[in-house]
């Protein structure tokens, strides 16, 4: 394999959302097809009902702003199956720029995923979007532990 292809592949892997130290909790989904991105942005902006699969696909796709918006939409339209996807999204290190939000964290998928998790579950495990990575990982571990305990019942 060409050396530059290997380097580019490694960089793409590192930039992938939720590339964390844990295996994914949520079932694997393919990223949202590019041709559906404009339509999904419109549905999110108009607060239309959106099939959950499309939101899950957006949450793992390459568009950073769409990932953040999908995390918010899951807090509004999601259900118990959304929780694993949102916990995985807590490890997303991306930040989208160019918007004026009332809170700085709103430009991150992980902030929005945490807000949606709290909304859907009524739980808060101390995740803070701008804490050092080690503290965020500890909070993610608490979310994962809570989630896995619930699945084993």
Short mmCIF file of N, CA and C in Angstrom, two decimals:
data_model
loop_
_atom_site.label_atom_id
_atom_site.label_comp_id
_atom_site.label_asym_id
_atom_site.label_seq_id
_atom_site.Cartn_x
_atom_site.Cartn_y
_atom_site.Cartn_z
N UNK A 1 0.84 -1.17 0.00
CA UNK A 1 0.00 0.00 0.00
C UNK A 1 0.89 1.24 0.00
N UNK A 2 0.50 2.24 -0.74
CA UNK A 2 1.24 3.50 -0.84
C UNK A 2 1.34 4.17 0.53
N UNK A 3 2.53 4.67 0.86
CA UNK A 3 2.77 5.29 2.17
C UNK A 3 1.84 6.47 2.43
N UNK A 4 1.58 7.29 1.42
CA UNK A 4 0.69 8.45 1.62
C UNK A 4 -0.75 8.00 1.85
N UNK A 5 -1.17 6.90 1.25
CA UNK A 5 -2.51 6.37 1.49
C UNK A 5 -2.64 5.91 2.93
N UNK A 6 -1.61 5.27 3.45
CA UNK A 6 -1.62 4.81 4.84
C UNK A 6 -1.72 6.00 5.79
N UNK A 7 -0.94 7.04 5.52
CA UNK A 7 -0.95 8.22 6.39
C UNK A 7 -2.31 8.90 6.33
N UNK A 8 -2.86 9.07 5.15
CA UNK A 8 -4.18 9.70 5.02
C UNK A 8 -5.23 8.85 5.71
N UNK A 9 -5.18 7.54 5.55
CA UNK A 9 -6.14 6.66 6.22
C UNK A 9 -6.05 6.80 7.73
N UNK A 10 -4.84 6.87 8.25
CA UNK A 10 -4.66 7.03 9.70
C UNK A 10 -5.21 8.36 10.17
N UNK A 11 -4.97 9.42 9.42
CA UNK A 11 -5.50 10.74 9.80
C UNK A 11 -7.02 10.75 9.76
N UNK A 12 -7.61 10.12 8.76
CA UNK A 12 -9.07 10.05 8.70
C UNK A 12 -9.63 9.27 9.87
N UNK A 13 -8.95 8.19 10.27
CA UNK A 13 -9.40 7.42 11.42
C UNK A 13 -9.37 8.28 12.68
N UNK A 14 -8.29 9.02 12.87
CA UNK A 14 -8.17 9.86 14.06
C UNK A 14 -9.21 10.96 14.09
N UNK A 15 -9.65 11.43 12.92
CA UNK A 15 -10.64 12.50 12.86
C UNK A 15 -12.06 11.97 12.91
N UNK A 16 -12.22 10.66 12.91
CA UNK A 16 -13.54 10.07 12.93
C UNK A 16 -14.21 10.34 14.27
N UNK A 17 -15.52 10.70 14.24
CA UNK A 17 -16.21 10.93 15.49
C UNK A 17 -16.21 9.69 16.36
N UNK A 18 -16.15 9.90 17.63
CA UNK A 18 -16.22 8.83 18.63
C UNK A 18 -15.05 7.85 18.51
N UNK A 19 -13.92 8.30 18.01
CA UNK A 19 -12.72 7.45 17.98
C UNK A 19 -12.13 7.48 19.37
N UNK A 20 -12.72 6.71 20.27
CA UNK A 20 -12.33 6.74 21.68
C UNK A 20 -11.68 5.43 22.07
N UNK A 21 -11.36 5.34 23.33
CA UNK A 21 -10.70 4.14 23.83
C UNK A 21 -11.68 2.98 24.01
N UNK A 22 -12.95 3.21 23.87
CA UNK A 22 -13.96 2.17 24.07
C UNK A 22 -14.52 1.69 22.75
N UNK A 23 -14.96 0.43 22.70
CA UNK A 23 -15.70 -0.01 21.51
C UNK A 23 -17.06 0.68 21.50
N UNK A 24 -17.62 0.80 20.33
CA UNK A 24 -18.94 1.45 20.21
C UNK A 24 -19.99 0.65 20.97
N UNK A 25 -20.91 1.37 21.61
CA UNK A 25 -22.06 0.73 22.24
C UNK A 25 -23.16 0.50 21.21
N UNK A 26 -23.34 1.48 20.34
CA UNK A 26 -24.44 1.44 19.38
C UNK A 26 -24.11 0.51 18.22
N UNK A 27 -25.16 -0.08 17.65
CA UNK A 27 -24.94 -0.87 16.44
C UNK A 27 -24.31 0.01 15.36
N UNK A 28 -23.48 -0.57 14.55
CA UNK A 28 -22.79 0.17 13.50
C UNK A 28 -23.78 0.59 12.41
N UNK A 29 -23.68 1.83 11.99
CA UNK A 29 -24.47 2.31 10.86
C UNK A 29 -23.52 3.02 9.90
N UNK A 30 -23.90 3.02 8.63
CA UNK A 30 -23.11 3.74 7.64
C UNK A 30 -23.43 5.22 7.75
N UNK A 31 -22.46 6.09 7.48
CA UNK A 31 -22.74 7.52 7.49
C UNK A 31 -23.85 7.88 6.51
N UNK A 32 -24.54 8.95 6.78
CA UNK A 32 -25.61 9.44 5.92
C UNK A 32 -25.07 9.70 4.52
N UNK A 33 -25.74 9.18 3.49
CA UNK A 33 -25.28 9.47 2.13
C UNK A 33 -25.26 10.99 1.88
N UNK A 34 -24.24 11.45 1.21
CA UNK A 34 -24.05 12.89 0.97
C UNK A 34 -25.28 13.53 0.32
N UNK A 35 -25.94 12.81 -0.57
CA UNK A 35 -27.09 13.40 -1.27
C UNK A 35 -28.25 13.71 -0.33
N UNK A 36 -28.29 13.09 0.86
CA UNK A 36 -29.37 13.34 1.82
C UNK A 36 -29.04 14.45 2.82
N UNK A 37 -27.81 14.92 2.82
CA UNK A 37 -27.39 15.92 3.81
C UNK A 37 -28.22 17.20 3.75
N UNK A 38 -28.41 17.84 2.57
CA UNK A 38 -29.20 19.08 2.54
C UNK A 38 -30.63 18.88 3.04
N UNK A 39 -31.23 17.76 2.65
CA UNK A 39 -32.60 17.46 3.09
C UNK A 39 -32.68 17.28 4.60
N UNK A 40 -31.69 16.63 5.18
CA UNK A 40 -31.71 16.41 6.63
C UNK A 40 -31.49 17.73 7.37
N UNK A 41 -30.59 18.58 6.88
CA UNK A 41 -30.41 19.90 7.48
C UNK A 41 -31.74 20.65 7.51
N UNK A 42 -32.47 20.60 6.39
CA UNK A 42 -33.75 21.30 6.30
C UNK A 42 -34.76 20.74 7.30
N UNK A 43 -34.84 19.42 7.39
CA UNK A 43 -35.78 18.80 8.33
C UNK A 43 -35.43 19.15 9.77
N UNK A 44 -34.15 19.21 10.08
CA UNK A 44 -33.74 19.56 11.44
C UNK A 44 -34.11 21.01 11.73
N UNK A 45 -33.85 21.91 10.78
CA UNK A 45 -34.15 23.33 10.97
C UNK A 45 -35.64 23.58 11.12
N UNK A 46 -36.48 22.82 10.41
CA UNK A 46 -37.93 23.02 10.49
C UNK A 46 -38.56 22.14 11.56
N UNK A 47 -37.72 21.42 12.29
CA UNK A 47 -38.15 20.55 13.39
C UNK A 47 -39.16 19.49 12.95
N UNK A 48 -39.00 19.02 11.72
CA UNK A 48 -39.84 17.93 11.22
C UNK A 48 -39.46 16.63 11.91
N UNK A 49 -40.40 15.70 11.93
CA UNK A 49 -40.10 14.36 12.43
C UNK A 49 -39.11 13.71 11.46
N UNK A 50 -38.07 13.13 12.01
CA UNK A 50 -37.01 12.54 11.19
C UNK A 50 -36.83 11.09 11.60
N UNK A 51 -36.77 10.17 10.64
CA UNK A 51 -36.50 8.77 11.01
C UNK A 51 -35.20 8.67 11.81
N UNK A 52 -35.25 7.93 12.89
CA UNK A 52 -34.09 7.83 13.77
C UNK A 52 -32.85 7.31 13.05
N UNK A 53 -33.02 6.38 12.13
CA UNK A 53 -31.86 5.85 11.40
C UNK A 53 -31.09 6.97 10.71
N UNK A 54 -31.80 7.94 10.12
CA UNK A 54 -31.11 9.04 9.45
C UNK A 54 -30.32 9.88 10.45
N UNK A 55 -30.87 10.07 11.64
CA UNK A 55 -30.15 10.82 12.67
C UNK A 55 -28.93 10.05 13.16
N UNK A 56 -29.06 8.72 13.30
CA UNK A 56 -27.91 7.91 13.70
C UNK A 56 -26.82 7.99 12.63
N UNK A 57 -27.24 7.93 11.35
CA UNK A 57 -26.27 8.02 10.27
C UNK A 57 -25.58 9.39 10.25
N UNK A 58 -26.35 10.44 10.52
CA UNK A 58 -25.77 11.79 10.56
C UNK A 58 -24.79 11.91 11.72
N UNK A 59 -25.08 11.25 12.82
CA UNK A 59 -24.25 11.34 14.02
C UNK A 59 -22.86 10.73 13.81
N UNK A 60 -22.73 9.83 12.85
CA UNK A 60 -21.43 9.21 12.57
C UNK A 60 -20.82 9.68 11.25
N UNK A 61 -21.46 10.64 10.61
CA UNK A 61 -20.99 11.13 9.31
C UNK A 61 -19.86 12.14 9.42
N UNK A 62 -19.33 12.57 8.28
CA UNK A 62 -18.19 13.48 8.27
C UNK A 62 -18.54 14.96 8.47
N UNK A 63 -19.80 15.34 8.39
CA UNK A 63 -20.17 16.75 8.52
C UNK A 63 -20.30 17.11 10.00
N UNK A 64 -19.37 17.92 10.50
CA UNK A 64 -19.33 18.21 11.94
C UNK A 64 -20.57 18.94 12.43
N UNK A 65 -21.05 19.91 11.68
CA UNK A 65 -22.24 20.65 12.10
C UNK A 65 -23.45 19.73 12.14
N UNK A 66 -23.58 18.89 11.13
CA UNK A 66 -24.71 17.96 11.08
C UNK A 66 -24.66 16.97 12.24
N UNK A 67 -23.47 16.52 12.62
CA UNK A 67 -23.36 15.62 13.78
C UNK A 67 -23.91 16.30 15.03
N UNK A 68 -23.53 17.55 15.24
CA UNK A 68 -24.00 18.28 16.41
C UNK A 68 -25.52 18.46 16.37
N UNK A 69 -26.05 18.84 15.21
CA UNK A 69 -27.49 19.04 15.09
C UNK A 69 -28.25 17.72 15.27
N UNK A 70 -27.68 16.64 14.76
CA UNK A 70 -28.32 15.33 14.93
C UNK A 70 -28.38 14.95 16.40
N UNK A 71 -27.33 15.25 17.15
CA UNK A 71 -27.34 14.96 18.59
C UNK A 71 -28.46 15.72 19.29
N UNK A 72 -28.67 16.97 18.92
CA UNK A 72 -29.77 17.76 19.49
C UNK A 72 -31.11 17.17 19.09
N UNK A 73 -31.27 16.83 17.82
CA UNK A 73 -32.53 16.28 17.34
C UNK A 73 -32.86 14.96 18.04
N UNK A 74 -31.86 14.17 18.37
CA UNK A 74 -32.12 12.92 19.08
C UNK A 74 -32.65 13.19 20.48
N UNK A 75 -32.27 14.30 21.08
CA UNK A 75 -32.83 14.67 22.37
C UNK A 75 -34.30 15.04 22.28
N UNK A 76 -34.72 15.50 21.12
CA UNK A 76 -36.11 15.88 20.91
C UNK A 76 -36.97 14.73 20.39
N UNK A 77 -36.40 13.90 19.53
CA UNK A 77 -37.18 12.85 18.87
C UNK A 77 -36.74 11.44 19.20
N UNK A 78 -35.65 11.30 19.93
CA UNK A 78 -35.08 9.98 20.18
C UNK A 78 -35.85 9.16 21.20
N UNK A 79 -35.39 7.94 21.39
CA UNK A 79 -35.98 7.04 22.38
C UNK A 79 -34.85 6.22 23.01
N UNK A 80 -35.20 5.15 23.67
CA UNK A 80 -34.18 4.34 24.37
C UNK A 80 -33.08 3.83 23.43
N UNK A 81 -33.44 3.55 22.18
CA UNK A 81 -32.41 3.06 21.25
C UNK A 81 -31.40 4.15 20.90
N UNK A 82 -31.75 5.40 21.13
CA UNK A 82 -30.85 6.52 20.81
C UNK A 82 -29.73 6.67 21.84
N UNK A 83 -29.93 6.15 23.02
CA UNK A 83 -28.99 6.39 24.13
C UNK A 83 -27.58 5.91 23.80
N UNK A 84 -27.44 4.73 23.24
CA UNK A 84 -26.11 4.20 22.92
C UNK A 84 -25.39 5.09 21.91
N UNK A 85 -26.12 5.57 20.90
CA UNK A 85 -25.52 6.45 19.90
C UNK A 85 -25.04 7.75 20.54
N UNK A 86 -25.83 8.27 21.46
CA UNK A 86 -25.46 9.53 22.12
C UNK A 86 -24.27 9.33 23.06
N UNK A 87 -24.23 8.20 23.76
CA UNK A 87 -23.07 7.93 24.62
C UNK A 87 -21.80 7.84 23.77
N UNK A 88 -21.89 7.15 22.63
CA UNK A 88 -20.74 7.09 21.73
C UNK A 88 -20.33 8.49 21.27
N UNK A 89 -21.31 9.35 21.03
CA UNK A 89 -21.03 10.71 20.53
C UNK A 89 -20.34 11.59 21.57
N UNK A 90 -20.38 11.21 22.83
CA UNK A 90 -19.68 11.99 23.86
C UNK A 90 -18.18 12.05 23.60
N UNK A 91 -17.65 11.09 22.86
CA UNK A 91 -16.22 11.03 22.57
C UNK A 91 -15.84 11.81 21.30
N UNK A 92 -16.81 12.45 20.67
CA UNK A 92 -16.55 13.21 19.45
C UNK A 92 -15.77 14.47 19.79
N UNK A 93 -14.59 14.61 19.26
CA UNK A 93 -13.73 15.77 19.56
C UNK A 93 -13.88 16.92 18.59
N UNK A 94 -14.81 16.83 17.65
CA UNK A 94 -14.93 17.87 16.64
C UNK A 94 -15.59 19.14 17.19
N UNK A 95 -15.29 20.24 16.53
CA UNK A 95 -15.92 21.53 16.81
C UNK A 95 -16.25 22.15 15.46
N UNK A 96 -17.48 22.61 15.30
CA UNK A 96 -17.78 23.34 14.06
C UNK A 96 -17.72 24.83 14.36
N UNK A 97 -17.34 25.60 13.38
CA UNK A 97 -17.11 27.03 13.59
C UNK A 97 -18.01 27.86 12.69
N UNK A 98 -18.07 29.14 13.01
CA UNK A 98 -18.81 30.05 12.15
C UNK A 98 -20.21 30.36 12.63
N UNK A 99 -20.57 29.91 13.81
CA UNK A 99 -21.90 30.20 14.34
C UNK A 99 -21.76 30.90 15.68
N UNK A 100 -22.74 31.70 16.00
CA UNK A 100 -22.74 32.39 17.30
C UNK A 100 -23.76 31.71 18.20
N UNK A 101 -23.28 30.89 19.11
CA UNK A 101 -24.15 30.19 20.03
C UNK A 101 -24.12 30.89 21.38
N UNK A 102 -25.21 30.76 22.13
CA UNK A 102 -25.26 31.40 23.45
C UNK A 102 -24.28 30.75 24.42
N UNK A 103 -23.91 29.49 24.17
CA UNK A 103 -22.90 28.80 24.98
C UNK A 103 -21.86 28.21 24.03
N UNK A 104 -20.60 28.36 24.38
CA UNK A 104 -19.52 27.90 23.50
C UNK A 104 -19.62 26.41 23.19
N UNK A 105 -20.01 25.60 24.15
CA UNK A 105 -20.08 24.16 23.95
C UNK A 105 -21.06 23.73 22.89
N UNK A 106 -22.02 24.60 22.56
CA UNK A 106 -23.03 24.23 21.57
C UNK A 106 -22.42 23.98 20.19
N UNK A 107 -21.17 24.39 20.00
CA UNK A 107 -20.48 24.14 18.73
C UNK A 107 -19.86 22.75 18.71
N UNK A 108 -20.11 21.94 19.71
CA UNK A 108 -19.53 20.60 19.76
C UNK A 108 -20.63 19.54 19.80
N UNK A 109 -20.36 18.44 19.15
CA UNK A 109 -21.29 17.31 19.19
C UNK A 109 -21.38 16.76 20.60
N UNK A 110 -20.26 16.68 21.31
CA UNK A 110 -20.28 16.07 22.64
C UNK A 110 -21.13 16.86 23.62
N UNK A 111 -21.13 18.19 23.55
CA UNK A 111 -21.99 19.01 24.41
C UNK A 111 -23.46 18.66 24.14
N UNK A 112 -23.82 18.65 22.87
CA UNK A 112 -25.21 18.40 22.49
C UNK A 112 -25.63 16.97 22.81
N UNK A 113 -24.72 16.02 22.64
CA UNK A 113 -25.03 14.63 22.99
C UNK A 113 -25.31 14.51 24.48
N UNK A 114 -24.52 15.17 25.29
CA UNK A 114 -24.72 15.12 26.74
C UNK A 114 -26.06 15.75 27.13
N UNK A 115 -26.39 16.89 26.54
CA UNK A 115 -27.67 17.54 26.83
C UNK A 115 -28.83 16.62 26.44
N UNK A 116 -28.72 15.97 25.30
CA UNK A 116 -29.77 15.04 24.86
C UNK A 116 -29.87 13.82 25.76
N UNK A 117 -28.73 13.31 26.21
CA UNK A 117 -28.75 12.18 27.14
C UNK A 117 -29.47 12.56 28.43
N UNK A 118 -29.16 13.72 28.96
CA UNK A 118 -29.81 14.17 30.20
C UNK A 118 -31.31 14.33 29.99
N UNK A 119 -31.69 14.84 28.82
CA UNK A 119 -33.11 15.03 28.50
C UNK A 119 -33.84 13.69 28.37
N UNK A 120 -33.22 12.73 27.70
CA UNK A 120 -33.87 11.43 27.47
C UNK A 120 -33.90 10.55 28.71
N UNK A 121 -32.86 10.66 29.55
CA UNK A 121 -32.73 9.71 30.67
C UNK A 121 -33.02 10.31 32.04
N UNK A 122 -32.92 11.62 32.14
CA UNK A 122 -33.04 12.25 33.46
C UNK A 122 -31.80 12.05 34.32
N UNK A 123 -30.73 11.54 33.73
CA UNK A 123 -29.48 11.26 34.45
C UNK A 123 -28.41 12.28 34.08
N UNK A 124 -27.45 12.44 34.97
CA UNK A 124 -26.30 13.30 34.72
C UNK A 124 -25.10 12.67 35.40
N UNK A 125 -24.12 12.29 34.61
CA UNK A 125 -22.93 11.62 35.15
C UNK A 125 -21.70 12.52 35.14
N UNK A 126 -21.94 13.83 35.19
CA UNK A 126 -20.84 14.76 35.36
C UNK A 126 -20.00 15.03 34.13
N UNK A 127 -20.53 14.73 32.96
CA UNK A 127 -19.78 15.02 31.73
C UNK A 127 -19.81 16.52 31.48
N UNK A 128 -18.64 17.11 31.25
CA UNK A 128 -18.53 18.53 30.90
C UNK A 128 -17.74 18.61 29.60
N UNK A 129 -18.33 19.20 28.60
CA UNK A 129 -17.78 19.19 27.25
C UNK A 129 -16.35 19.70 27.15
N UNK A 130 -15.95 20.65 28.00
CA UNK A 130 -14.61 21.21 27.88
C UNK A 130 -13.68 20.80 29.02
N UNK A 131 -14.05 19.78 29.77
CA UNK A 131 -13.13 19.21 30.75
C UNK A 131 -11.94 18.60 30.02
N UNK A 132 -10.82 18.40 30.71
CA UNK A 132 -9.70 17.68 30.09
C UNK A 132 -10.16 16.28 29.63
N UNK A 133 -9.52 15.78 28.60
CA UNK A 133 -9.92 14.50 28.00
C UNK A 133 -10.04 13.38 29.03
N UNK A 134 -9.13 13.33 29.98
CA UNK A 134 -9.17 12.26 30.99
C UNK A 134 -10.46 12.33 31.81
N UNK A 135 -10.88 13.52 32.20
CA UNK A 135 -12.11 13.66 32.97
C UNK A 135 -13.33 13.33 32.12
N UNK A 136 -13.30 13.73 30.85
CA UNK A 136 -14.42 13.38 29.96
C UNK A 136 -14.51 11.87 29.82
N UNK A 137 -13.37 11.18 29.67
CA UNK A 137 -13.38 9.73 29.55
C UNK A 137 -13.95 9.07 30.80
N UNK A 138 -13.65 9.62 31.96
CA UNK A 138 -14.21 9.08 33.21
C UNK A 138 -15.73 9.22 33.22
N UNK A 139 -16.23 10.37 32.78
CA UNK A 139 -17.69 10.57 32.73
C UNK A 139 -18.32 9.64 31.69
N UNK A 140 -17.66 9.47 30.55
CA UNK A 140 -18.16 8.54 29.54
C UNK A 140 -18.22 7.13 30.12
N UNK A 141 -17.21 6.75 30.88
CA UNK A 141 -17.21 5.42 31.51
C UNK A 141 -18.40 5.27 32.45
N UNK A 142 -18.77 6.34 33.17
CA UNK A 142 -19.94 6.27 34.06
C UNK A 142 -21.23 6.10 33.25
N UNK A 143 -21.35 6.83 32.15
CA UNK A 143 -22.51 6.66 31.27
C UNK A 143 -22.57 5.22 30.75
N UNK A 144 -21.44 4.71 30.30
CA UNK A 144 -21.40 3.36 29.74
C UNK A 144 -21.76 2.32 30.80
N UNK A 145 -21.25 2.49 32.00
CA UNK A 145 -21.55 1.55 33.08
C UNK A 145 -23.05 1.56 33.38
N UNK A 146 -23.64 2.74 33.47
CA UNK A 146 -25.08 2.84 33.73
C UNK A 146 -25.86 2.17 32.59
N UNK A 147 -25.47 2.44 31.35
CA UNK A 147 -26.15 1.88 30.20
C UNK A 147 -26.05 0.36 30.19
N UNK A 148 -24.86 -0.17 30.42
CA UNK A 148 -24.66 -1.62 30.40
C UNK A 148 -25.41 -2.31 31.53
N UNK A 149 -25.51 -1.68 32.69
CA UNK A 149 -26.31 -2.26 33.79
C UNK A 149 -27.77 -2.37 33.39
N UNK A 150 -28.28 -1.35 32.72
CA UNK A 150 -29.68 -1.35 32.28
C UNK A 150 -29.95 -2.40 31.22
N UNK A 151 -28.97 -2.67 30.37
CA UNK A 151 -29.13 -3.68 29.32
C UNK A 151 -29.12 -5.08 29.89
N UNK A 152 -28.45 -5.28 31.02
CA UNK A 152 -28.33 -6.64 31.56
C UNK A 152 -29.55 -7.04 32.38
N UNK A 153 -30.47 -6.14 32.56
CA UNK A 153 -31.69 -6.48 33.33
C UNK A 153 -32.73 -7.12 32.47
#
